mmCIF file of C-alpha atoms in Angstrom:
data_model
loop_
_atom_site.group_PDB
_atom_site.id
_atom_site.type_symbol
_atom_site.label_atom_id
_atom_site.label_comp_id
_atom_site.label_asym_id
_atom_site.label_seq_id
_atom_site.Cartn_x
_atom_site.Cartn_y
_atom_site.Cartn_z
ATOM 1 C CA MET A 1 43.475 57.665 65.929
ATOM 2 C CA GLU A 2 39.984 58.641 65.327
ATOM 3 C CA GLU A 3 39.448 60.429 62.021
ATOM 4 C CA TYR A 4 37.664 63.751 62.079
ATOM 5 C CA LYS A 5 35.308 64.774 59.439
ATOM 6 C CA TYR A 6 35.762 68.590 59.972
ATOM 7 C CA SER A 7 39.030 70.392 60.776
ATOM 8 C CA SER A 8 37.314 72.588 63.458
ATOM 9 C CA ILE A 9 34.079 73.405 65.216
ATOM 10 C CA LYS A 10 33.835 76.446 62.964
ATOM 11 C CA GLU A 11 33.879 74.366 59.836
ATOM 12 C CA ARG A 12 31.324 72.014 61.277
ATOM 13 C CA LEU A 13 28.978 74.923 62.065
ATOM 14 C CA LYS A 14 29.482 76.535 58.604
ATOM 15 C CA LYS A 15 28.656 73.244 56.825
ATOM 16 C CA GLU A 16 25.745 72.179 59.140
ATOM 17 C CA TYR A 17 24.185 75.459 60.302
ATOM 18 C CA ARG A 18 21.061 75.105 58.044
ATOM 19 C CA ILE A 19 20.442 71.737 59.724
ATOM 20 C CA TYR A 20 20.481 73.247 63.211
ATOM 21 C CA ILE A 21 18.237 76.215 62.265
ATOM 22 C CA ALA A 22 15.706 73.887 60.415
ATOM 23 C CA ALA A 23 15.699 71.312 63.090
ATOM 24 C CA PHE A 24 15.020 73.952 65.803
ATOM 25 C CA LEU A 25 12.210 75.427 63.698
ATOM 26 C CA ILE A 26 10.816 71.943 63.112
ATOM 27 C CA ILE A 27 10.688 71.069 66.874
ATOM 28 C CA VAL A 28 9.044 74.505 67.789
ATOM 29 C CA ILE A 29 6.391 73.909 65.164
ATOM 30 C CA SER A 30 5.913 70.211 66.003
ATOM 31 C CA ASP A 31 5.576 70.943 69.710
ATOM 32 C CA LEU A 32 3.081 73.662 69.051
ATOM 33 C CA ILE A 33 0.963 71.275 67.104
ATOM 34 C CA GLY A 34 1.300 68.681 69.992
ATOM 35 C CA GLN A 35 -0.168 65.272 70.253
ATOM 36 C CA HIS A 36 -3.157 63.925 68.492
ATOM 37 C CA LYS A 37 -5.018 60.637 68.611
ATOM 38 C CA ILE A 38 -6.677 59.189 65.527
ATOM 39 C CA PRO A 39 -8.703 55.971 65.884
ATOM 40 C CA ILE A 40 -8.193 53.525 63.142
ATOM 41 C CA GLY A 41 -10.072 50.309 63.321
ATOM 42 C CA PRO A 42 -9.518 48.695 66.789
ATOM 43 C CA GLY A 43 -6.299 50.632 67.213
ATOM 44 C CA VAL A 44 -5.281 54.349 67.892
ATOM 45 C CA LEU A 45 -2.763 56.133 65.782
ATOM 46 C CA VAL A 46 -1.166 58.465 68.344
ATOM 47 C CA ILE A 47 0.781 61.165 66.477
ATOM 48 C CA PHE A 48 3.612 62.834 68.394
ATOM 49 C CA PRO A 49 5.885 65.771 67.681
ATOM 50 C CA ILE A 50 8.609 63.293 66.757
ATOM 51 C CA PHE A 51 6.527 62.079 63.737
ATOM 52 C CA TYR A 52 6.179 65.716 62.373
ATOM 53 C CA GLY A 53 9.853 65.988 62.559
ATOM 54 C CA LEU A 54 10.370 62.717 60.599
ATOM 55 C CA ILE A 55 7.942 63.651 57.924
ATOM 56 C CA GLY A 56 8.979 67.327 57.697
ATOM 57 C CA GLY A 57 12.713 66.410 57.674
ATOM 58 C CA THR A 58 12.090 63.862 54.835
ATOM 59 C CA LEU A 59 9.985 66.331 52.844
ATOM 60 C CA LEU A 60 12.741 68.951 53.020
ATOM 61 C CA GLY A 61 15.379 66.393 51.760
ATOM 62 C CA PRO A 62 17.190 66.139 48.406
ATOM 63 C CA ASP A 63 14.643 63.747 46.796
ATOM 64 C CA LEU A 64 11.474 65.892 47.359
ATOM 65 C CA LEU A 65 11.512 69.636 48.278
ATOM 66 C CA LYS A 66 15.327 69.849 47.836
ATOM 67 C CA PHE A 67 15.855 72.360 50.658
ATOM 68 C CA PHE A 68 18.585 70.063 52.036
ATOM 69 C CA LYS A 69 21.449 68.866 49.780
ATOM 70 C CA LYS A 70 22.486 65.165 49.905
ATOM 71 C CA GLU A 71 25.600 66.165 52.014
ATOM 72 C CA GLU A 72 23.412 67.898 54.633
ATOM 73 C CA SER A 73 21.103 64.932 54.763
ATOM 74 C CA GLU A 74 24.104 62.579 55.317
ATOM 75 C CA ALA A 75 25.530 64.902 57.969
ATOM 76 C CA ALA A 76 22.291 64.603 60.003
ATOM 77 C CA SER A 77 22.797 60.798 60.624
ATOM 78 C CA PRO A 78 25.406 61.147 63.350
ATOM 79 C CA LEU A 79 23.424 64.064 64.946
ATOM 80 C CA VAL A 80 20.528 61.517 65.597
ATOM 81 C CA LEU A 81 23.035 59.751 67.865
ATOM 82 C CA VAL A 82 23.848 62.933 69.824
ATOM 83 C CA ALA A 83 20.084 63.788 70.218
ATOM 84 C CA ILE A 84 19.104 60.211 71.387
ATOM 85 C CA ALA A 85 21.871 59.859 73.940
ATOM 86 C CA PRO A 86 20.142 62.124 76.620
ATOM 87 C CA PHE A 87 16.832 60.291 76.090
ATOM 88 C CA ILE A 88 18.600 56.874 76.637
ATOM 89 C CA VAL A 89 20.241 58.365 79.808
ATOM 90 C CA LYS A 90 16.730 59.225 81.041
ATOM 91 C CA LEU A 91 15.504 55.648 80.461
ATOM 92 C CA GLY A 92 18.637 54.328 82.302
ATOM 93 C CA ILE A 93 17.695 56.623 85.237
ATOM 94 C CA MET A 94 14.094 55.413 85.199
ATOM 95 C CA ALA A 95 15.382 51.825 85.272
ATOM 96 C CA GLY A 96 17.809 52.600 88.089
ATOM 97 C CA GLY A 97 15.022 54.088 90.200
ATOM 98 C CA ASN A 98 12.892 51.006 89.761
ATOM 99 C CA LEU A 99 15.679 48.476 90.060
ATOM 100 C CA SER A 100 13.821 46.056 92.358
ATOM 101 C CA GLN A 101 10.878 45.845 90.151
ATOM 102 C CA LEU A 102 13.164 45.471 87.066
ATOM 103 C CA ALA A 103 14.917 42.404 88.804
ATOM 104 C CA SER A 104 11.599 40.778 89.425
ATOM 105 C CA MET A 105 10.797 40.928 85.674
ATOM 106 C CA GLY A 106 14.429 39.845 84.790
ATOM 107 C CA PRO A 107 13.748 36.429 83.414
ATOM 108 C CA ALA A 108 10.882 37.833 81.102
ATOM 109 C CA LEU A 109 13.112 40.510 79.900
ATOM 110 C CA LEU A 110 15.918 38.148 79.034
ATOM 111 C CA LEU A 111 13.768 35.416 77.452
ATOM 112 C CA GLN A 112 11.405 37.569 75.387
ATOM 113 C CA GLU A 113 14.314 37.834 72.833
ATOM 114 C CA LEU A 114 13.239 34.258 71.876
ATOM 115 C CA GLY A 115 9.941 35.629 70.705
ATOM 116 C CA ASN A 116 11.752 36.958 67.668
ATOM 117 C CA LEU A 117 12.399 33.343 66.440
ATOM 118 C CA GLY A 118 8.741 32.412 65.843
ATOM 119 C CA THR A 119 8.334 35.007 63.187
ATOM 120 C CA ILE A 120 10.976 33.476 60.974
ATOM 121 C CA PHE A 121 8.527 30.530 60.352
ATOM 122 C CA ILE A 122 6.094 32.978 58.818
ATOM 123 C CA SER A 123 8.231 35.624 57.296
ATOM 124 C CA LEU A 124 10.859 33.389 55.621
ATOM 125 C CA PRO A 125 8.357 31.173 53.610
ATOM 126 C CA LEU A 126 6.385 34.335 52.604
ATOM 127 C CA ALA A 127 9.657 36.088 51.413
ATOM 128 C CA MET A 128 10.537 32.944 49.392
ATOM 129 C CA MET A 129 7.070 32.702 47.826
ATOM 130 C CA LEU A 130 7.374 36.343 46.905
ATOM 131 C CA GLY A 131 10.437 35.342 44.884
ATOM 132 C CA LEU A 132 13.392 36.229 47.132
ATOM 133 C CA LYS A 133 16.335 33.857 47.338
ATOM 134 C CA ARG A 134 19.149 34.260 49.685
ATOM 135 C CA GLU A 135 18.023 37.885 50.455
ATOM 136 C CA ALA A 136 15.168 36.235 52.355
ATOM 137 C CA VAL A 137 17.586 34.990 54.996
ATOM 138 C CA GLY A 138 18.984 38.422 55.651
ATOM 139 C CA ALA A 139 15.571 40.100 55.507
ATOM 140 C CA THR A 140 13.751 37.879 57.875
ATOM 141 C CA HIS A 141 16.331 36.605 60.435
ATOM 142 C CA SER A 142 15.870 39.602 62.758
ATOM 143 C CA ILE A 143 14.271 43.072 63.041
ATOM 144 C CA ASN A 144 17.390 44.271 61.126
ATOM 145 C CA ARG A 145 18.584 47.280 63.062
ATOM 146 C CA GLU A 146 22.108 48.609 63.117
ATOM 147 C CA THR A 147 23.610 45.713 65.053
ATOM 148 C CA ASN A 148 22.240 43.244 62.463
ATOM 149 C CA LEU A 149 23.722 45.254 59.598
ATOM 150 C CA ALA A 150 27.039 44.847 61.332
ATOM 151 C CA LEU A 151 26.632 41.121 61.917
ATOM 152 C CA ILE A 152 25.396 40.296 58.461
ATOM 153 C CA SER A 153 28.159 42.238 56.671
ATOM 154 C CA ASN A 154 30.523 40.444 58.976
ATOM 155 C CA VAL A 155 29.129 36.897 58.341
ATOM 156 C CA TYR A 156 28.213 37.034 54.626
ATOM 157 C CA GLY A 157 30.195 40.114 53.420
ATOM 158 C CA PRO A 158 28.910 43.613 52.525
ATOM 159 C CA ASP A 159 28.175 42.775 48.788
ATOM 160 C CA SER A 160 26.280 39.510 49.587
ATOM 161 C CA ASP A 161 22.633 38.650 48.811
ATOM 162 C CA GLU A 162 21.945 38.310 52.417
ATOM 163 C CA MET A 163 23.193 41.886 53.086
ATOM 164 C CA ARG A 164 20.877 43.285 50.412
ATOM 165 C CA GLY A 165 17.940 41.667 52.211
ATOM 166 C CA THR A 166 19.043 43.006 55.563
ATOM 167 C CA LEU A 167 19.613 46.501 54.129
ATOM 168 C CA SER A 168 16.144 46.534 52.522
ATOM 169 C CA ILE A 169 14.417 45.882 55.842
ATOM 170 C CA TYR A 170 16.671 48.354 57.555
ATOM 171 C CA ILE A 171 15.768 51.125 55.180
ATOM 172 C CA ILE A 172 12.143 50.408 55.348
ATOM 173 C CA GLY A 173 12.398 50.288 59.141
ATOM 174 C CA GLY A 174 14.037 53.529 59.201
ATOM 175 C CA ALA A 175 11.299 55.254 56.944
ATOM 176 C CA LEU A 176 8.239 53.435 58.210
ATOM 177 C CA GLY A 177 9.209 51.668 61.522
ATOM 178 C CA THR A 178 8.774 54.497 63.880
ATOM 179 C CA ILE A 179 5.161 55.189 62.872
ATOM 180 C CA PHE A 180 4.277 51.606 62.233
ATOM 181 C CA PHE A 181 5.598 50.345 65.647
ATOM 182 C CA GLY A 182 3.546 53.041 67.471
ATOM 183 C CA PHE A 183 0.405 52.004 65.719
ATOM 184 C CA LEU A 184 1.141 48.322 65.964
ATOM 185 C CA ALA A 185 1.585 48.696 69.772
ATOM 186 C CA THR A 186 -1.880 50.221 70.188
ATOM 187 C CA LEU A 187 -3.480 47.622 67.752
ATOM 188 C CA VAL A 188 -2.040 44.701 69.673
ATOM 189 C CA ALA A 189 -3.051 46.337 72.945
ATOM 190 C CA SER A 190 -6.601 46.559 71.677
ATOM 191 C CA ILE A 191 -6.815 42.783 71.440
ATOM 192 C CA GLY A 192 -6.568 42.717 75.273
ATOM 193 C CA LEU A 193 -4.574 39.517 75.372
ATOM 194 C CA PHE A 194 -1.388 40.874 76.698
ATOM 195 C CA HIS A 195 -0.447 42.559 80.063
ATOM 196 C CA PRO A 196 0.790 46.146 79.433
ATOM 197 C CA PHE A 197 4.312 45.036 80.812
ATOM 198 C CA ALA A 198 4.623 42.367 78.171
ATOM 199 C CA LEU A 199 3.594 44.919 75.442
ATOM 200 C CA ALA A 200 6.170 47.298 76.913
ATOM 201 C CA MET A 201 8.980 44.710 76.791
ATOM 202 C CA ALA A 202 7.907 43.906 73.058
ATOM 203 C CA SER A 203 8.329 47.583 72.308
ATOM 204 C CA GLY A 204 12.075 47.299 72.995
ATOM 205 C CA ALA A 205 12.663 44.970 70.043
ATOM 206 C CA GLY A 206 13.550 47.669 67.485
ATOM 207 C CA SER A 207 15.709 50.752 67.365
ATOM 208 C CA GLY A 208 15.648 53.322 70.104
ATOM 209 C CA ILE A 209 13.290 55.555 68.077
ATOM 210 C CA MET A 210 10.909 52.691 67.347
ATOM 211 C CA MET A 211 10.907 51.733 70.960
ATOM 212 C CA ALA A 212 10.206 55.315 71.889
ATOM 213 C CA SER A 213 7.266 55.572 69.589
ATOM 214 C CA ALA A 214 5.675 52.273 70.693
ATOM 215 C CA ALA A 215 6.160 53.020 74.428
ATOM 216 C CA THR A 216 4.853 56.485 74.129
ATOM 217 C CA SER A 217 1.619 55.221 72.306
ATOM 218 C CA LEU A 218 1.255 52.546 75.003
ATOM 219 C CA SER A 219 1.493 55.079 77.888
ATOM 220 C CA HIS A 220 -1.320 56.856 76.259
ATOM 221 C CA ILE A 221 -3.482 53.866 76.329
ATOM 222 C CA TYR A 222 -2.449 52.793 79.861
ATOM 223 C CA PRO A 223 -1.822 56.091 81.604
ATOM 224 C CA GLU A 224 -1.805 54.489 85.020
ATOM 225 C CA TYR A 225 1.236 52.408 84.015
ATOM 226 C CA ALA A 226 2.983 55.112 81.812
ATOM 227 C CA ASP A 227 6.165 55.308 83.760
ATOM 228 C CA LYS A 228 6.672 51.535 84.159
ATOM 229 C CA ILE A 229 5.885 50.988 80.392
ATOM 230 C CA VAL A 230 8.626 53.560 79.485
ATOM 231 C CA MET A 231 11.059 52.044 81.963
ATOM 232 C CA LEU A 232 10.478 48.448 80.848
ATOM 233 C CA ALA A 233 10.657 49.328 77.116
ATOM 234 C CA GLY A 234 13.867 51.119 77.774
ATOM 235 C CA ALA A 235 15.323 48.188 79.840
ATOM 236 C CA SER A 236 14.180 45.691 77.115
ATOM 237 C CA ASN A 237 15.819 47.893 74.409
ATOM 238 C CA THR A 238 19.079 47.951 76.319
ATOM 239 C CA LEU A 239 19.090 44.285 76.905
ATOM 240 C CA THR A 240 18.244 43.494 73.310
ATOM 241 C CA GLY A 241 21.179 45.691 72.235
ATOM 242 C CA ILE A 242 23.424 43.380 74.373
ATOM 243 C CA THR A 243 21.819 39.885 73.759
ATOM 244 C CA GLY A 244 20.297 40.508 70.429
ATOM 245 C CA ILE A 245 23.484 39.970 68.435
ATOM 246 C CA TYR A 246 24.069 36.566 70.068
ATOM 247 C CA ALA A 247 20.452 35.549 69.586
ATOM 248 C CA SER A 248 20.832 36.448 65.906
ATOM 249 C CA LEU A 249 24.183 34.689 65.383
ATOM 250 C CA PHE A 250 23.667 31.602 67.315
ATOM 251 C CA LEU A 251 19.875 30.988 67.069
ATOM 252 C CA ALA A 252 18.100 33.188 64.350
ATOM 253 C CA LEU A 253 20.584 32.788 61.528
ATOM 254 C CA PRO A 254 21.055 28.961 61.851
ATOM 255 C CA LEU A 255 17.272 28.644 62.028
ATOM 256 C CA ALA A 256 16.685 30.845 59.049
ATOM 257 C CA ASN A 257 19.367 28.917 57.032
ATOM 258 C CA LYS A 258 17.975 25.469 57.993
ATOM 259 C CA LEU A 259 14.548 26.515 57.039
ATOM 260 C CA TYR A 260 15.720 27.889 53.803
ATOM 261 C CA SER A 261 17.495 24.624 52.833
ATOM 262 C CA ILE A 262 14.236 22.820 53.536
ATOM 263 C CA LEU A 263 12.024 25.126 51.606
ATOM 264 C CA ASP A 264 14.484 25.813 48.769
ATOM 265 C CA PRO A 265 13.683 22.493 46.897
ATOM 266 C CA VAL A 266 9.863 23.030 47.455
ATOM 267 C CA ILE A 267 9.401 26.687 46.658
ATOM 268 C CA ASN A 268 12.371 27.621 44.301
ATOM 269 C CA LYS A 269 12.460 24.488 42.267
ATOM 270 C CA LYS A 270 8.719 24.582 41.729
ATOM 271 C CA ARG A 271 9.003 28.212 40.568
ATOM 272 C CA GLU A 272 11.822 27.316 38.234
ATOM 273 C CA GLU A 273 9.720 24.464 36.669
ATOM 274 C CA GLU A 274 6.790 26.870 36.249
ATOM 275 C CA THR A 275 8.959 29.406 34.490
ATOM 276 C CA TYR A 276 10.403 26.662 32.304
ATOM 277 C CA GLU A 277 6.926 25.449 31.311
ATOM 278 C CA LYS A 278 5.869 28.931 30.252
ATOM 279 C CA MET B 1 34.015 63.668 66.709
ATOM 280 C CA ARG B 2 36.218 65.771 68.982
ATOM 281 C CA ASN B 3 35.082 66.249 72.641
ATOM 282 C CA ARG B 4 34.565 70.101 71.878
ATOM 283 C CA GLU B 5 32.227 69.080 68.878
ATOM 284 C CA TRP B 6 30.214 66.870 71.261
ATOM 285 C CA ILE B 7 30.014 69.642 73.829
ATOM 286 C CA VAL B 8 28.658 72.099 71.299
ATOM 287 C CA LEU B 9 26.098 69.622 69.863
ATOM 288 C CA PHE B 10 24.972 68.627 73.348
ATOM 289 C CA ILE B 11 24.448 72.259 74.177
ATOM 290 C CA PHE B 12 22.251 72.603 71.082
ATOM 291 C CA VAL B 13 20.306 69.381 71.988
ATOM 292 C CA ALA B 14 19.919 70.755 75.619
ATOM 293 C CA VAL B 15 18.402 73.879 74.272
ATOM 294 C CA SER B 16 16.076 71.877 72.045
ATOM 295 C CA ILE B 17 14.944 69.634 74.950
ATOM 296 C CA ALA B 18 14.256 72.728 77.129
ATOM 297 C CA THR B 19 12.251 74.310 74.321
ATOM 298 C CA SER B 20 10.215 71.057 73.669
ATOM 299 C CA ASN B 21 9.538 70.665 77.419
ATOM 300 C CA ALA B 22 8.388 74.206 77.700
ATOM 301 C CA ILE B 23 6.124 74.331 74.570
ATOM 302 C CA GLY B 24 4.838 70.766 74.496
ATOM 303 C CA TYR B 25 4.730 69.954 78.206
ATOM 304 C CA LYS B 26 4.401 73.464 79.777
ATOM 305 C CA THR B 27 7.449 73.074 82.115
ATOM 306 C CA PRO B 28 9.300 76.427 82.412
ATOM 307 C CA ILE B 29 12.850 76.324 81.183
ATOM 308 C CA GLY B 30 14.216 77.175 84.657
ATOM 309 C CA LYS B 31 12.537 74.125 86.135
ATOM 310 C CA SER B 32 13.817 71.703 83.556
ATOM 311 C CA LEU B 33 17.282 72.958 83.405
ATOM 312 C CA PRO B 34 18.851 71.016 86.164
ATOM 313 C CA GLY B 35 17.456 67.807 84.707
ATOM 314 C CA ILE B 36 18.560 68.460 81.249
ATOM 315 C CA LEU B 37 22.098 69.309 82.464
ATOM 316 C CA ILE B 38 22.225 66.012 84.190
ATOM 317 C CA LEU B 39 21.020 64.085 81.163
ATOM 318 C CA CYS B 40 23.435 65.730 78.803
ATOM 319 C CA GLY B 41 26.227 65.590 81.364
ATOM 320 C CA ILE B 42 25.856 61.841 81.772
ATOM 321 C CA ALA B 43 25.634 61.477 78.075
ATOM 322 C CA PHE B 44 28.944 63.400 77.652
ATOM 323 C CA VAL B 45 30.614 61.097 80.309
ATOM 324 C CA ALA B 46 29.452 58.178 78.162
ATOM 325 C CA VAL B 47 31.064 59.603 75.128
ATOM 326 C CA ILE B 48 34.337 59.862 77.119
ATOM 327 C CA LEU B 49 34.085 56.371 78.409
ATOM 328 C CA ASP B 50 33.391 54.971 74.906
ATOM 329 C CA LYS B 51 36.579 56.514 73.816
ATOM 330 C CA VAL B 52 38.973 55.517 76.669
ATOM 331 C CA LEU B 53 37.632 52.095 77.662
ATOM 332 C CA PRO B 54 39.052 49.215 75.623
ATOM 333 C CA ILE B 55 35.698 47.295 75.568
ATOM 334 C CA LYS B 56 33.866 47.953 72.241
ATOM 335 C CA LEU B 57 30.246 48.667 73.216
ATOM 336 C CA PRO B 58 27.986 51.198 71.483
ATOM 337 C CA MET B 59 28.098 54.616 73.192
ATOM 338 C CA ILE B 60 24.383 54.298 73.840
ATOM 339 C CA MET B 61 24.903 51.371 76.041
ATOM 340 C CA TYR B 62 27.153 53.459 78.230
ATOM 341 C CA CYS B 63 24.373 56.157 78.477
ATOM 342 C CA SER B 64 21.846 53.447 79.678
ATOM 343 C CA ILE B 65 24.301 51.736 82.057
ATOM 344 C CA LEU B 66 25.557 55.049 83.644
ATOM 345 C CA GLY B 67 21.963 56.432 84.040
ATOM 346 C CA LEU B 68 20.957 53.142 85.758
ATOM 347 C CA ILE B 69 23.943 53.204 88.162
ATOM 348 C CA ILE B 70 23.548 56.861 89.121
ATOM 349 C CA ALA B 71 19.787 56.417 89.806
ATOM 350 C CA SER B 72 20.194 53.068 91.569
ATOM 351 C CA PRO B 73 20.020 52.619 95.384
ATOM 352 C CA ILE B 74 23.817 52.460 95.742
ATOM 353 C CA SER B 75 24.197 55.998 94.317
ATOM 354 C CA PRO B 76 24.433 58.775 96.881
ATOM 355 C CA VAL B 77 22.953 61.286 94.364
ATOM 356 C CA ALA B 78 20.154 58.999 93.302
ATOM 357 C CA LYS B 79 17.315 61.152 94.836
ATOM 358 C CA ILE B 80 18.297 64.408 93.421
ATOM 359 C CA VAL B 81 18.982 62.835 89.904
ATOM 360 C CA ILE B 82 15.637 61.152 89.823
ATOM 361 C CA GLU B 83 13.744 64.196 91.149
ATOM 362 C CA SER B 84 15.300 66.732 88.649
ATOM 363 C CA THR B 85 15.141 64.512 85.643
ATOM 364 C CA ALA B 86 11.448 63.623 86.370
ATOM 365 C CA LYS B 87 10.605 67.261 85.501
ATOM 366 C CA ILE B 88 11.472 66.419 81.935
ATOM 367 C CA ASP B 89 8.696 64.657 80.163
ATOM 368 C CA PHE B 90 10.155 61.367 78.617
ATOM 369 C CA ALA B 91 8.810 62.349 75.234
ATOM 370 C CA ALA B 92 10.412 65.909 75.278
ATOM 371 C CA PRO B 93 13.865 64.827 74.273
ATOM 372 C CA LEU B 94 12.349 62.914 71.272
ATOM 373 C CA SER B 95 11.232 65.967 69.223
ATOM 374 C CA ILE B 96 14.824 66.837 68.203
ATOM 375 C CA VAL B 97 15.614 63.101 67.539
ATOM 376 C CA GLY B 98 12.709 63.106 65.101
ATOM 377 C CA ALA B 99 13.853 66.292 63.421
ATOM 378 C CA PHE B 100 17.388 65.023 62.895
ATOM 379 C CA ALA B 101 16.250 61.535 61.900
ATOM 380 C CA GLY B 102 13.766 63.103 59.333
ATOM 381 C CA ILE B 103 16.501 65.207 57.827
ATOM 382 C CA SER B 104 18.764 62.228 57.559
ATOM 383 C CA MET B 105 16.128 60.074 56.074
ATOM 384 C CA GLY B 106 15.586 62.634 53.212
ATOM 385 C CA LYS B 107 18.394 61.075 51.317
ATOM 386 C CA ASN B 108 16.687 57.492 51.480
ATOM 387 C CA TYR B 109 13.409 58.441 49.999
ATOM 388 C CA LYS B 110 14.243 57.319 46.578
ATOM 389 C CA ASP B 111 15.791 53.977 47.701
ATOM 390 C CA PHE B 112 12.718 53.466 49.881
ATOM 391 C CA THR B 113 10.313 53.802 46.804
ATOM 392 C CA LYS B 114 12.657 51.581 44.914
ATOM 393 C CA GLN B 115 12.426 48.716 47.483
ATOM 394 C CA GLY B 116 9.173 47.908 46.061
ATOM 395 C CA TRP B 117 5.955 46.539 47.602
ATOM 396 C CA LYS B 118 7.392 43.048 48.236
ATOM 397 C CA MET B 119 9.979 44.244 50.705
ATOM 398 C CA VAL B 120 7.490 46.524 52.402
ATOM 399 C CA ILE B 121 5.139 43.543 52.948
ATOM 400 C CA ILE B 122 8.056 41.409 54.249
ATOM 401 C CA ALA B 123 9.178 44.302 56.515
ATOM 402 C CA LEU B 124 5.712 44.797 58.038
ATOM 403 C CA VAL B 125 5.299 41.039 58.585
ATOM 404 C CA VAL B 126 8.696 40.810 60.214
ATOM 405 C CA PHE B 127 8.039 43.733 62.547
ATOM 406 C CA THR B 128 4.572 42.496 63.445
ATOM 407 C CA GLY B 129 5.807 38.954 64.047
ATOM 408 C CA ILE B 130 8.657 40.050 66.274
ATOM 409 C CA PHE B 131 6.345 42.453 68.269
ATOM 410 C CA ILE B 132 3.728 39.736 68.819
ATOM 411 C CA GLY B 133 6.271 36.987 69.481
ATOM 412 C CA SER B 134 8.156 39.053 72.097
ATOM 413 C CA ALA B 135 4.842 40.080 73.905
ATOM 414 C CA THR B 136 3.741 36.372 73.923
ATOM 415 C CA VAL B 137 6.992 35.095 75.422
ATOM 416 C CA GLY B 138 7.174 38.040 77.764
ATOM 417 C CA HIS B 139 3.599 37.569 78.877
ATOM 418 C CA ILE B 140 3.988 33.823 79.547
ATOM 419 C CA ILE B 141 7.207 34.264 81.494
ATOM 420 C CA LEU B 142 5.849 37.090 83.519
ATOM 421 C CA LYS B 143 2.878 34.841 84.468
ATOM 422 C CA LEU B 144 5.141 31.922 85.207
ATOM 423 C CA THR B 145 7.359 33.967 87.355
ATOM 424 C CA LYS B 146 4.333 35.573 89.144
ATOM 425 C CA ALA B 147 5.558 39.098 88.202
ATOM 426 C CA ILE B 148 2.129 40.010 87.023
#
């Protein structure tokens, strides 16, 4: 049987009503401010109402302005899932309406998951040089969203070093990922090397909210492809949700572990000797 | 959550989407209402499926798959579903997502500052690498399969 957090709807509303009122005021203000474009270097930082909400909500939280208590902040996590569900349905509908085109891009959508693997060769050595040990494997094996938390906690245990690494990237991704992904998408687009469809697929790598941010930014840069970009990003995000866990378990984790065992004698032993000499 | 709780929350989300679509994207509430009812209705069916089906998939996955099936050529209601949901700007449902996500992030602010600069650098390298890696593979395969 499912456990219920509240004994009734009334109790839920009584405990959470401040969240709903504040959230509603936030969206009214956010949508009134609207979208803005700020050019930074070769990229464009496109600021959407979603960002004002992210920043405003955090500011009101228990660590800063203290409008929300810790319990309220915790109670808002499951509400994110409720709010994002209609958005994901909308992406599904866009995909269903463009099914033939989606099928023609099927191979690319499936295989782009492999693009995640290349980054391990850069990020893992960097993490080890910065002094991380087994945390590095957790931190760099994937983009570290919800599915990866579940996977790593399953494979290494919730108190493991690997889990600490995964969790760190997960938290930073939650705090910075949405804004960073939106900006990153426009920055990479400005290089002009990639087709907008390839960029759209790459936007699907992270969480739903990161994908939304990157896809919305891209659709501002390529308005003529806007609908297709959002549709492809959504399809890629759904597929990553299905295939990502297998790619992590059977490809990325073994690769990260192998690389760690090769680099460990080089980087960590050298560091220990240096510390010893001091 | 009980089904009744989901319904109450979806009604709140529906009102929020209608508000965002009206303020941010200048679509009158009456015009966006049918589309919003369809989106939230399908999301609720996904919640029910997630509870009754024995396969353990995230609820979001059912949302995506249901939306895809209902708008695909095999669906008799595809046309009306696509037309009414097209009235809702795809970014309109996101405002309320941002507000809830921001409120829930409030409790992580201290943890975030404690993570330190090393983890922030690694995170940004991981995100950048994965984005460029995926775009590279996607671009090459799209070219090879002559999709672009």
